[in-house]
Tab-separated table of C-alpha atoms and ligand atoms in Angstrom:
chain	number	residue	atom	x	y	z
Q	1	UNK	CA	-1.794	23.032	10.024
Q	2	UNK	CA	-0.907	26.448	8.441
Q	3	UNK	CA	-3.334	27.435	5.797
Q	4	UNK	CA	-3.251	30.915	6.615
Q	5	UNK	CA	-2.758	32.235	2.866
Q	6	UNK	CA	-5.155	29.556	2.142
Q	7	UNK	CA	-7.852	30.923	4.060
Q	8	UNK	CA	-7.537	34.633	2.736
Q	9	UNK	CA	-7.824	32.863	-1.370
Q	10	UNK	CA	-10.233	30.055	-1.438
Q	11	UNK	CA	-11.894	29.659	2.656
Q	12	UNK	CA	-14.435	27.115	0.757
Q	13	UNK	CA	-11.367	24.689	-0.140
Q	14	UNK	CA	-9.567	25.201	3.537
Q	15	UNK	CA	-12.785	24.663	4.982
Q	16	UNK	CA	-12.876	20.929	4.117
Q	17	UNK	CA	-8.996	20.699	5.050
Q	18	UNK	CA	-9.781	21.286	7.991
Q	19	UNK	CA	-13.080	19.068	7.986
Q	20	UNK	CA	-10.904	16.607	6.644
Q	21	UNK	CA	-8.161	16.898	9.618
Q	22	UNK	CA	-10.854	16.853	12.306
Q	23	UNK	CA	-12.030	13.345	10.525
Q	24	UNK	CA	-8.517	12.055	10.611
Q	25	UNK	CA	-8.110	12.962	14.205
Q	26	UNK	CA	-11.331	11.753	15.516
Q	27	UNK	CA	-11.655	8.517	13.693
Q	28	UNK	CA	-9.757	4.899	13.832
Q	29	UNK	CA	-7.858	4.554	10.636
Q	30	UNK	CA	-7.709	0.888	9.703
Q	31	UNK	CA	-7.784	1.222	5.802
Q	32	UNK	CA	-4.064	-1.357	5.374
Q	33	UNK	CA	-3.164	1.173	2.532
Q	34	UNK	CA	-3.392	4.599	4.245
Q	35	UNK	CA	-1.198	6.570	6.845
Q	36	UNK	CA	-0.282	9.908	8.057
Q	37	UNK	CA	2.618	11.268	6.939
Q	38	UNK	CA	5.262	13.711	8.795
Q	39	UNK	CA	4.704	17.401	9.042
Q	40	UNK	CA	8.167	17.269	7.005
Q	41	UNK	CA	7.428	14.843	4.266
Q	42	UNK	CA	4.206	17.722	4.220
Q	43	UNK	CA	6.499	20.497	3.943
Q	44	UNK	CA	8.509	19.279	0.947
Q	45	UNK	CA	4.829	18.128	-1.029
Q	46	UNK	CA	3.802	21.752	-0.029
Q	47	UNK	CA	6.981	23.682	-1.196
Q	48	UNK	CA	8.318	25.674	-4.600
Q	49	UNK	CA	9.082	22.164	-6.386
Q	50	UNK	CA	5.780	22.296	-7.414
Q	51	UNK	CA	6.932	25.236	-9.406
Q	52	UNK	CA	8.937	23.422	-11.576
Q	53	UNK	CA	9.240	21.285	-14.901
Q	54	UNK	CA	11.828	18.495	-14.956
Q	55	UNK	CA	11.362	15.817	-18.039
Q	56	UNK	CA	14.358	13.700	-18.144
Q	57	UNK	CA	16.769	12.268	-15.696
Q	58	UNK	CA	18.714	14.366	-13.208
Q	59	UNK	CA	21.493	16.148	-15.334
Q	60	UNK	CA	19.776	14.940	-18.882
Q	61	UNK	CA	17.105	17.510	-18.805
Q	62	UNK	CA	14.647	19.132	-21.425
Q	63	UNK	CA	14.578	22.483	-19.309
Q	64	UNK	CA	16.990	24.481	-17.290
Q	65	UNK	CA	17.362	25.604	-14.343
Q	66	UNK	CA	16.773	22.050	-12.765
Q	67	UNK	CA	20.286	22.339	-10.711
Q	68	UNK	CA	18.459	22.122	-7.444
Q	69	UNK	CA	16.081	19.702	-8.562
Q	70	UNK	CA	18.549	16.938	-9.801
Q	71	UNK	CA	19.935	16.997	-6.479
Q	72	UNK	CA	17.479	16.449	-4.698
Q	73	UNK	CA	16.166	13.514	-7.544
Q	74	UNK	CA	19.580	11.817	-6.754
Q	75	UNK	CA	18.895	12.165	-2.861
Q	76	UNK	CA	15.723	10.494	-3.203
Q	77	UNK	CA	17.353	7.476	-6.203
Q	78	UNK	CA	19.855	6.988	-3.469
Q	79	UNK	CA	18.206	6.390	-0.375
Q	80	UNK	CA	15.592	3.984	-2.531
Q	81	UNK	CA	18.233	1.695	-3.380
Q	82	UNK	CA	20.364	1.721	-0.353
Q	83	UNK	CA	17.201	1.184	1.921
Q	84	UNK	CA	15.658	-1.948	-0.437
Q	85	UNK	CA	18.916	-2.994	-1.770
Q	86	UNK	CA	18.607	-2.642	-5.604
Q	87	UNK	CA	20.929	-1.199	-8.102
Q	88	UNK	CA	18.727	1.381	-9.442
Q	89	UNK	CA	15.507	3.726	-8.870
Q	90	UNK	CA	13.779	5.321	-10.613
Q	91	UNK	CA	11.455	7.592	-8.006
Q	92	UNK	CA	9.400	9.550	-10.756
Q	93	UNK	CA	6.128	6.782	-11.372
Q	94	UNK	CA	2.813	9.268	-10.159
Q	95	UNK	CA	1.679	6.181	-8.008
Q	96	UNK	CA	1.939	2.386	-7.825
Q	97	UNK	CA	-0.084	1.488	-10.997
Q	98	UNK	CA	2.001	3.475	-13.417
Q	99	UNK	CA	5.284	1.693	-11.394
Q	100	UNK	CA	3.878	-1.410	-12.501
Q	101	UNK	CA	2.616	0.106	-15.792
Q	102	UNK	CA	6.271	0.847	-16.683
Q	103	UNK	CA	7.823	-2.045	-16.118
Q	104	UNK	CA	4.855	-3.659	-18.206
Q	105	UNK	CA	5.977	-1.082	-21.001
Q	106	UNK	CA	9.912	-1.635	-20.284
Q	107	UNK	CA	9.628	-5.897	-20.833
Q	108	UNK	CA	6.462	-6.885	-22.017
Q	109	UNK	CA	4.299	-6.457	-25.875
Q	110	UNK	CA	0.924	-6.515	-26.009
Q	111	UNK	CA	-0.043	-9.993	-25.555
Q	112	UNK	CA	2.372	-11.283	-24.005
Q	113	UNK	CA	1.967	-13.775	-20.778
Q	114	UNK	CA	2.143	-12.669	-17.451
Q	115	UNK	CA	1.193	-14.678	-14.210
Q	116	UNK	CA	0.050	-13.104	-11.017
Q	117	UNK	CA	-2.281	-13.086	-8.030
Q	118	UNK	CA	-6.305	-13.029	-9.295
Q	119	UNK	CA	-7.424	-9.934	-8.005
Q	120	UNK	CA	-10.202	-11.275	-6.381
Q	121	UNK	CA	-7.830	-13.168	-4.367
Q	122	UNK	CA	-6.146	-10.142	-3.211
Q	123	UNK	CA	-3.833	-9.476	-6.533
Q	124	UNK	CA	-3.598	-5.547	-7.801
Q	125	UNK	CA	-5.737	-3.923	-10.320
Q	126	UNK	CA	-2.498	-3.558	-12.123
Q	127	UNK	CA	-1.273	-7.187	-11.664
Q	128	UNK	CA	-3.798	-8.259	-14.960
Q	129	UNK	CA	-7.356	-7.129	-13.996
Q	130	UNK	CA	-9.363	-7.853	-17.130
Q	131	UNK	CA	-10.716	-3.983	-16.191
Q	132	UNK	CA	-7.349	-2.198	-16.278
Q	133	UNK	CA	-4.660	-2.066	-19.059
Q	134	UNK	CA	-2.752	-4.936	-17.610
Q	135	UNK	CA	-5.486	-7.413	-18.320
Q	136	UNK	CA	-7.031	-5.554	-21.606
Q	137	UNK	CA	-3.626	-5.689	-23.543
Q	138	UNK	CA	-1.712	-8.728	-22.032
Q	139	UNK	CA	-2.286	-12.010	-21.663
Q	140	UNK	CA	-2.730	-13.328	-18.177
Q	141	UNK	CA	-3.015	-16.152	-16.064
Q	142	UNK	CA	-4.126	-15.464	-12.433
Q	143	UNK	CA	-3.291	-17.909	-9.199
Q	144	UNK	CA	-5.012	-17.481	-5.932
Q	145	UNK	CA	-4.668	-18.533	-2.052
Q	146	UNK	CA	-5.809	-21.737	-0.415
Q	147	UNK	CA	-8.058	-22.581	2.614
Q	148	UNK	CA	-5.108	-21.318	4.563
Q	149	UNK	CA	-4.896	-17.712	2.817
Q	150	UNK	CA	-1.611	-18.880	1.516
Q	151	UNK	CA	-0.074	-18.790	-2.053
Q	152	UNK	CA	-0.417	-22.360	-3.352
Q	153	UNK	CA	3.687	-22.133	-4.082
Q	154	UNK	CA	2.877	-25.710	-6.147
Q	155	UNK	CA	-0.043	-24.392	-7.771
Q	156	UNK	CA	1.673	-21.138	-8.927
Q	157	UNK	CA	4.618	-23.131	-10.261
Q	158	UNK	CA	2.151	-25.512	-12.214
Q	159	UNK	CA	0.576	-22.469	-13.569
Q	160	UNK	CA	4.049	-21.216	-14.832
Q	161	UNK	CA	4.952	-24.356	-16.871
Q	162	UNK	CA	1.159	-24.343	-18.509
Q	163	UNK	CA	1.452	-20.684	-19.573
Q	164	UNK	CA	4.964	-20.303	-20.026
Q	165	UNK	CA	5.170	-16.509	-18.397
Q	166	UNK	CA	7.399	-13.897	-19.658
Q	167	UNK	CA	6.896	-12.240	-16.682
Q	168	UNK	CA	5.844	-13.395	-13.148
Q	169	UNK	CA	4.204	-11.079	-10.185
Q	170	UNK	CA	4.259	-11.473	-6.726
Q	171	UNK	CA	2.945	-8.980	-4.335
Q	172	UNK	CA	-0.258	-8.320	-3.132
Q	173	UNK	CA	-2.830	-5.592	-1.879
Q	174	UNK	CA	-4.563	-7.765	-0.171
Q	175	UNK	CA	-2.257	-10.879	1.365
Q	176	UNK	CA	-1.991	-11.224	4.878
Q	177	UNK	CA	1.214	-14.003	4.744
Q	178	UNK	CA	4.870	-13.424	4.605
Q	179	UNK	CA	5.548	-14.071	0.474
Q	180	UNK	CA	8.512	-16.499	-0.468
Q	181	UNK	CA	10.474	-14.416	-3.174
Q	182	UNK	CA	13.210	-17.165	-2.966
Q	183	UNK	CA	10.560	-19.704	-4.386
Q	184	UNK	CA	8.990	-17.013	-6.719
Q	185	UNK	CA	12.318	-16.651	-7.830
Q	186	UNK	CA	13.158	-20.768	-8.197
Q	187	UNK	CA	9.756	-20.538	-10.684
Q	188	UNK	CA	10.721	-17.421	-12.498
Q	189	UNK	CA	14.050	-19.319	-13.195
Q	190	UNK	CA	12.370	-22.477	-14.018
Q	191	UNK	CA	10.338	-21.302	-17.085
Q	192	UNK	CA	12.773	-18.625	-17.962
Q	193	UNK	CA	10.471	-15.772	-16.837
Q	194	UNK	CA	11.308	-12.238	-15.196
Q	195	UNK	CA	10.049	-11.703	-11.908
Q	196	UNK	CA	8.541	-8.240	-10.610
Q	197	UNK	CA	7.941	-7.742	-6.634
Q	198	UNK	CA	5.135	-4.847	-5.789
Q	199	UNK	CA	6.146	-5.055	-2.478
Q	200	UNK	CA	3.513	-1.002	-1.771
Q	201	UNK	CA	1.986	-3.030	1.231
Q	202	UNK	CA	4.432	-4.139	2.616
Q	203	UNK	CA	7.531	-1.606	1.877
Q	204	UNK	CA	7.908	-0.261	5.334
Q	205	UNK	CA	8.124	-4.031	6.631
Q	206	UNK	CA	10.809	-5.001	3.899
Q	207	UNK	CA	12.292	-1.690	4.428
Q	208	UNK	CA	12.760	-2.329	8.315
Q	209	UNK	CA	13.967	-6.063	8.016
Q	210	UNK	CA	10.536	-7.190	9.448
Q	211	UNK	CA	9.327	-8.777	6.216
Q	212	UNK	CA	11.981	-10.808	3.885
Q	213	UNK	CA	13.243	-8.261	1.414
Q	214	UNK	CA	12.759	-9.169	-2.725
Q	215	UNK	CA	16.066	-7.390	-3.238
Q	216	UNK	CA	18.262	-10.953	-4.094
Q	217	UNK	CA	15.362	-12.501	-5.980
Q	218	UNK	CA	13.678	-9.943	-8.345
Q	219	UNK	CA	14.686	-8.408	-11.303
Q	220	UNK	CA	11.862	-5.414	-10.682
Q	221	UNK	CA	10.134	-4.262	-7.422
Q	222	UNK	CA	7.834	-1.785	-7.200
Q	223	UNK	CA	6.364	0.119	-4.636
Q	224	UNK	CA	3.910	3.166	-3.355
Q	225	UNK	CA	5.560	5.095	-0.904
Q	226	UNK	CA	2.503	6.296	1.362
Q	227	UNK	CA	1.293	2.677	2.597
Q	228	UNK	CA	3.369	1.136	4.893
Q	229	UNK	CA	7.011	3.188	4.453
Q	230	UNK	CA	4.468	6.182	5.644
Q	231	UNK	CA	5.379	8.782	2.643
Q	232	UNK	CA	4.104	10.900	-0.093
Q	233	UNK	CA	1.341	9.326	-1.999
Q	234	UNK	CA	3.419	8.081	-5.023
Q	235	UNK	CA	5.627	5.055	-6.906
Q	236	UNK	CA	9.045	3.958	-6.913
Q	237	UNK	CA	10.585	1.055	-9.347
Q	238	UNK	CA	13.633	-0.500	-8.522
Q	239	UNK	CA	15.471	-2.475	-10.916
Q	240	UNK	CA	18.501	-4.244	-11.357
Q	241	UNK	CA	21.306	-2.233	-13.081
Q	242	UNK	CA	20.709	-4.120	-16.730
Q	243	UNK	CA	17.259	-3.021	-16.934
Q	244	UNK	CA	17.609	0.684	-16.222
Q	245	UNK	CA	17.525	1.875	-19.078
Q	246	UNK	CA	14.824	0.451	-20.371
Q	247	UNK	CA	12.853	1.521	-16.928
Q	248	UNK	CA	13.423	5.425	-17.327
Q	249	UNK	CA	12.624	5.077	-20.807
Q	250	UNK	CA	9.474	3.301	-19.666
Q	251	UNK	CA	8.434	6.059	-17.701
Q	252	UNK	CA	9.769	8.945	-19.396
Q	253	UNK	CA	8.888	9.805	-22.493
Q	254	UNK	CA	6.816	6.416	-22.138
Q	255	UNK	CA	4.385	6.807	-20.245
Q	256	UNK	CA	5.123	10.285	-17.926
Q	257	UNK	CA	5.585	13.880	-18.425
Q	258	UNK	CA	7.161	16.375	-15.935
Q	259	UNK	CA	7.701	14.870	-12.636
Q	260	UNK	CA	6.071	15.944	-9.535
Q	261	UNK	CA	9.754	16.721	-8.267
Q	262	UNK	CA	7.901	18.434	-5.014
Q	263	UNK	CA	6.351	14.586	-4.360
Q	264	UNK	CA	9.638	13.435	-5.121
Q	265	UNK	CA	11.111	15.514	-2.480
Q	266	UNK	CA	8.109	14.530	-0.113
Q	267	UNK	CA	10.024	10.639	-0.956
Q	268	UNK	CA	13.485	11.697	-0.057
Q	269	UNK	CA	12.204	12.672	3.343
Q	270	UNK	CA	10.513	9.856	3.930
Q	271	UNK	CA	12.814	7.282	2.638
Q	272	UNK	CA	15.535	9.168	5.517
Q	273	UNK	CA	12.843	8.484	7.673
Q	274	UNK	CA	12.600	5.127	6.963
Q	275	UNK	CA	16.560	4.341	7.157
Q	276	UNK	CA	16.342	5.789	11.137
Q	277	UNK	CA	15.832	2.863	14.097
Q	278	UNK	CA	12.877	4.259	15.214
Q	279	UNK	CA	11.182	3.504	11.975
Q	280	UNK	CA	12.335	-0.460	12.421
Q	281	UNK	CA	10.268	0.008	16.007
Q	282	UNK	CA	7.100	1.229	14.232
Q	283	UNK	CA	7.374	-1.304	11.562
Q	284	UNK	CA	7.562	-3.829	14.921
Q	285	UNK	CA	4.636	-2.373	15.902
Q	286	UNK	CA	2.201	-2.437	13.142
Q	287	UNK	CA	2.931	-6.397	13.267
Q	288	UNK	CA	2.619	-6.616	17.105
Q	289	UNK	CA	-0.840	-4.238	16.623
Q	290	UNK	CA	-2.122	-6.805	13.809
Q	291	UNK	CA	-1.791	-9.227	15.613
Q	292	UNK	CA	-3.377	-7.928	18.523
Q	293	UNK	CA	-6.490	-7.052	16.596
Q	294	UNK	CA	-7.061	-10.241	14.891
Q	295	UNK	CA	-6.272	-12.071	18.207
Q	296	UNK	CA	-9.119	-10.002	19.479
Q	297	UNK	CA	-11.516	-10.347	16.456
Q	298	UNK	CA	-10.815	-14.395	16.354
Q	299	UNK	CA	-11.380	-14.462	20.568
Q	300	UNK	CA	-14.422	-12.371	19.695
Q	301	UNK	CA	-15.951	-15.136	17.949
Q	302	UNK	CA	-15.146	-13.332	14.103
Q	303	UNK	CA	-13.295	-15.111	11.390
Q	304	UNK	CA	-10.203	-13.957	9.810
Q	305	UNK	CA	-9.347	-15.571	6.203
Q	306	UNK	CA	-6.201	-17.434	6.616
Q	307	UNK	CA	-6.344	-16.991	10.345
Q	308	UNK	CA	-3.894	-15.411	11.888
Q	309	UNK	CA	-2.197	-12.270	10.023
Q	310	UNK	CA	1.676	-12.686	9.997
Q	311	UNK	CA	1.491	-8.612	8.515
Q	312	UNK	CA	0.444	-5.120	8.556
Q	313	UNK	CA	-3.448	-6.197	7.380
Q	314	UNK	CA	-6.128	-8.646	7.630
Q	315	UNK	CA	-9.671	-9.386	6.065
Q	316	UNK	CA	-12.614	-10.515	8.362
Q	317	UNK	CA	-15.218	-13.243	6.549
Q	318	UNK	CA	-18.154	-12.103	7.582
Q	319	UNK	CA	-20.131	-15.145	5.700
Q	320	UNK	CA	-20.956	-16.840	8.876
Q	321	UNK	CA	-22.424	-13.586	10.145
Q	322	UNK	CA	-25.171	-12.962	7.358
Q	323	UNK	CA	-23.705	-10.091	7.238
Q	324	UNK	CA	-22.254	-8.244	4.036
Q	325	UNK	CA	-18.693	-5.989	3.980
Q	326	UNK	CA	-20.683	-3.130	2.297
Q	327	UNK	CA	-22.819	-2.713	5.257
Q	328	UNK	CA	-20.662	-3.732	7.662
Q	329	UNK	CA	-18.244	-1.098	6.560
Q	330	UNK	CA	-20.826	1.608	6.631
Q	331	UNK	CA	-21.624	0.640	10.091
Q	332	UNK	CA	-17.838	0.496	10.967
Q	333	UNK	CA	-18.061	4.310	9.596
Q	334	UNK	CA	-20.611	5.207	12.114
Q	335	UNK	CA	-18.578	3.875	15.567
Q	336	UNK	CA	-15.376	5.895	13.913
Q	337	UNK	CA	-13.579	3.259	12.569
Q	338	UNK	CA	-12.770	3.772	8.750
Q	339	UNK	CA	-11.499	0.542	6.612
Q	340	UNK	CA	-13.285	-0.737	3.525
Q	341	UNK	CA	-15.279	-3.264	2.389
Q	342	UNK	CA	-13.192	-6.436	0.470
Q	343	UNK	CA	-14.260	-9.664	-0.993
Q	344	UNK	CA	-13.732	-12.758	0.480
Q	345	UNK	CA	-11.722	-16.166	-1.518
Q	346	UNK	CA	-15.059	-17.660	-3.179
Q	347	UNK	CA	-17.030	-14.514	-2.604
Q	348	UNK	CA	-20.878	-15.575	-2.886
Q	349	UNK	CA	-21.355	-11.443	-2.963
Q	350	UNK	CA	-20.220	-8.858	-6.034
Q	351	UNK	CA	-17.661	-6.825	-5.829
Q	352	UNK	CA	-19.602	-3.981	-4.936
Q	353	UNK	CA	-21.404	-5.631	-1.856
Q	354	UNK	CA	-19.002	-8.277	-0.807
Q	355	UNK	CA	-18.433	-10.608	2.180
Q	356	UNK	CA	-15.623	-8.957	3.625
Q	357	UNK	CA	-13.727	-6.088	5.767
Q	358	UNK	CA	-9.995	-5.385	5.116
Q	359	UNK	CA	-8.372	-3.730	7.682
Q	360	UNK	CA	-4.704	-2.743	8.629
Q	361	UNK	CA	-1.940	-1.596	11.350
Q	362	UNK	CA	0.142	0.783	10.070
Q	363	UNK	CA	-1.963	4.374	10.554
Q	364	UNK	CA	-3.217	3.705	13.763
Q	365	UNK	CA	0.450	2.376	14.575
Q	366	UNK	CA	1.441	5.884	13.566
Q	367	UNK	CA	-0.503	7.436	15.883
Q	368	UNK	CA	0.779	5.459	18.889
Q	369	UNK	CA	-1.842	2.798	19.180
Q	370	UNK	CA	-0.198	-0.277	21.263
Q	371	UNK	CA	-1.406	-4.161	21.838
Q	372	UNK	CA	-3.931	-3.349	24.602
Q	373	UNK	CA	-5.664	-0.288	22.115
Q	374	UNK	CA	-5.751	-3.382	19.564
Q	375	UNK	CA	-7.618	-5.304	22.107
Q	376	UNK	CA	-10.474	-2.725	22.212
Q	377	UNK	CA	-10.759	-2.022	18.739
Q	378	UNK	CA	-11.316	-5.670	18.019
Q	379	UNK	CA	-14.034	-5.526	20.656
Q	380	UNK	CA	-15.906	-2.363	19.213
Q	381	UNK	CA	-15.750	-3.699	15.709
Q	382	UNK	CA	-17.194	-7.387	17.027
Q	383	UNK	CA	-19.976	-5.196	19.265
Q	384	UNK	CA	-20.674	-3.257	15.991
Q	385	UNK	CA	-20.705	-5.909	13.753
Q	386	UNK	CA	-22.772	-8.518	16.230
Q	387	UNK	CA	-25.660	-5.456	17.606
Q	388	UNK	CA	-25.309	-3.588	13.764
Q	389	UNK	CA	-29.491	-2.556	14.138
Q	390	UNK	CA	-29.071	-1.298	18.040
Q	391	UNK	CA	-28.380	2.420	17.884
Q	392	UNK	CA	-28.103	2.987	21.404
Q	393	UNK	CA	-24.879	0.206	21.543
Q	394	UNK	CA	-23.577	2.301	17.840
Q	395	UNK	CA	-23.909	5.421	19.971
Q	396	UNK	CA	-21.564	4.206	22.878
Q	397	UNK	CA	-19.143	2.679	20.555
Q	398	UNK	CA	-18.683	6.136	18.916
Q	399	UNK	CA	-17.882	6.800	22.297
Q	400	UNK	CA	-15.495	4.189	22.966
Q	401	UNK	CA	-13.167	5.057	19.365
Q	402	UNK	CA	-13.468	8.492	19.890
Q	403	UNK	CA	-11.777	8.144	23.610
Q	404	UNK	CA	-9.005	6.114	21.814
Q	405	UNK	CA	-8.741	8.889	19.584
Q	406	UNK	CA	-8.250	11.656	22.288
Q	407	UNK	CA	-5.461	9.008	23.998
Q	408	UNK	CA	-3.625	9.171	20.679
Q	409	UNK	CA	-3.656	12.627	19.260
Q	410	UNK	CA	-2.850	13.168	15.706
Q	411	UNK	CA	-1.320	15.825	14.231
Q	412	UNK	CA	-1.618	18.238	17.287
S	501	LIG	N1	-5.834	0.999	-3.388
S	501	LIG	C1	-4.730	0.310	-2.785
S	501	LIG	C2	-5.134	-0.498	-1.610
S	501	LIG	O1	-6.039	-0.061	-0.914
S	501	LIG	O2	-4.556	-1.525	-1.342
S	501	LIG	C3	-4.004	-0.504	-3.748
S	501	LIG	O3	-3.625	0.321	-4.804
């Protein structure tokens, strides 16, 4: 990486750049939610855009001199909806939360019902955690996953004629099953709800055809667009044409001011990235490389909640273990393998210490990690996890991931 002007201004800040490069090179990435984006989606985040104020929509500006800027806002709009299939986007939302956030602001008052996946279950913070704004100024009714890790498609429906819904969620950040939109969309219907898909795990699935796309069923999907579809970190919402108005309003003057239009540029890029075949192969492979890994965890003697992964991401139970995800995690740190700790369905630990390990495809996908790589991940993580108080067998392990590492430079 450049940072040559960098260095010269502030060598303190490009000093832990480059700390922080070395760590992404030399370490396994299996946090589901990060990747490593292109040198170009880079150069866009890194260029003059940044320079620039842009509140409106492209030609309905408060400030001139956004000629250059619209056009490259209408790039980005277009690809969004031509790659998921919706009639409008709106690509200005700072990150995922404030996607959902508008479209919370574009259909919903306060107090008013909404029904979507518990967080503890694997929902979003911004799906109705009683923490966040979703769950301190709406009403809302959470439904979880059964012994299977599945979406109880009965139980959800049940839940929608007790609470009567004005608007349903599906989408997860932590749901390891293909999700039936067509049946979210048969329940929506049924009690006259709207539906929203936040589809940021899974977008570069939907986006290559690997995953069923939301586009026919949902009124709203939103999305990151540095998971999965491998972009800037940012939001998207896309809408269907009736409620697009209401959207942009949502975000702008609702809840946004200027627009990062040099992340929105970063988005363009990556959405063209995501429209070439190669992309559809990588998407392929994060779902041949989950497997892979859980295969190896389950043959390892580990359990997976829900089994098999039929996605990007996983979680291992680590109940049978004695073990907890906090330390676990820590110790998952020390081999070179970087994912984070996650609860468990009927968690006996807190949040904080938990009883599970999330991890996910698409980084080390990026990279160029294949099936067999998979294979001896899942066997450092069960050595780490199994001899966690044996130093000596840590110390080889580093070993082991940092070999994989060197097999499948990053950024180099
Ligand atoms: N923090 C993200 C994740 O890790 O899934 C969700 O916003």
């Amino acid at each position: 990486m450049n940072l040559e002007n960098l260095r010269k201004v502030d060598n303190e800040v490009a000093e832990q750049i480059d700390l922080e490069l070395k760590r992404q090179q030399e370490n396994i990435e299996l946090i589901a939610s990060e990747n490593f984006t292109s040198l170009a989606v880079m150069e866009a985040c890194g260029s003059v855009l940044t320079n620039k104020y842009a509140e409106g929509k492209p030609h309905k500006r408060y400030y001139n001199g956004c000629e250059h800027i619209d056009i490259i806002e209408e790039i980005a709009q277009k690809r969004a909806c031509e790659l998921f299939g919706m009639d409008h986007a709106n690509v200005q939302p700072h990150s995922g939360a404030q996607a959902n956030m508008a479209v919370f602001m574009a259909t919903l008052k306060p107090g008013d019902r909404v029904l979507s996946m518990d967080l503890s279950n694997g929902g979003h913070l911004s799906h109705g955690s009683p923490v966040n704004f979703s769950g301190l100024y709406y009403d809302v009714a959470g439904y979880g996953i059964n012994e299977n890790g599945e979406i109880d498609y009965d139980n959800v429906r049940e839940m929608a004629i007790k609470h009567k819904p004005k608007l349903i969620i599906c989408g997860a950040s932590n749901y390891s099953k293909i999700i039936d939109f067509k049946k979210f969309r048969e329940i929506a219907d049924e009690v006259g709800a709207l539906l929203l898909a936040d589809i940021a795990h899974i977008a570069g699935l939907v986006a290559a055809g690997i995953h069923p796309s939301p586009a026919p069923y949902c009124d709203f999907v939103t999305t990151t667009t540095h998971k999965s579809l491998r972009g800037p970190r940012g939001g998207i919402i896309m809408c269907k044409e009736e409620y697009a108005k209401d959207i942009d309003k949502a975000v702008f003057p609702g809840l946004q001011g200027g627009p990062l239009e040099h992340i929105i540029a970063g988005k363009a890029v990556a959405l063209k990235e995501a429209m070439q075949p190669e992309f559809k192969e990588y998407a392929k492979q994060i779902v041949k490389n989950a497997k892979a890994l859980a295969q190896g965890l389950l043959d390892e003697g580990l359990d997976i909640v829900g089994g098999m992964t039929e996605n990007h991401l996983m979680t291992l139970d680590l109940r049978k273990t004695g073990k907890t995800g906090k330390d676990m995690a820590n110790v998952l740190e020390r081999v070179g393998i970087t994912a984070n700790k996650n609860t468990v369905p009927n968690d006996p630990q807190s949040p904080f210490v938990t009883s599970g390990i999330r991890l996910g495809t698409p980084a080390v996908t990026t990279r160029g990690f294949k099936e067999e790589d998979m294979r001896q991940v899942a066997k450092i993580i069960a050595t780490a996890i199994f001899s966690s108080d044996n130093e000596n067998v840590l110390a080889d392990l580093r070993k082991d991931s940092l070999e994989l590492c060197k097999k499948h430079p990053l950024y180099s």
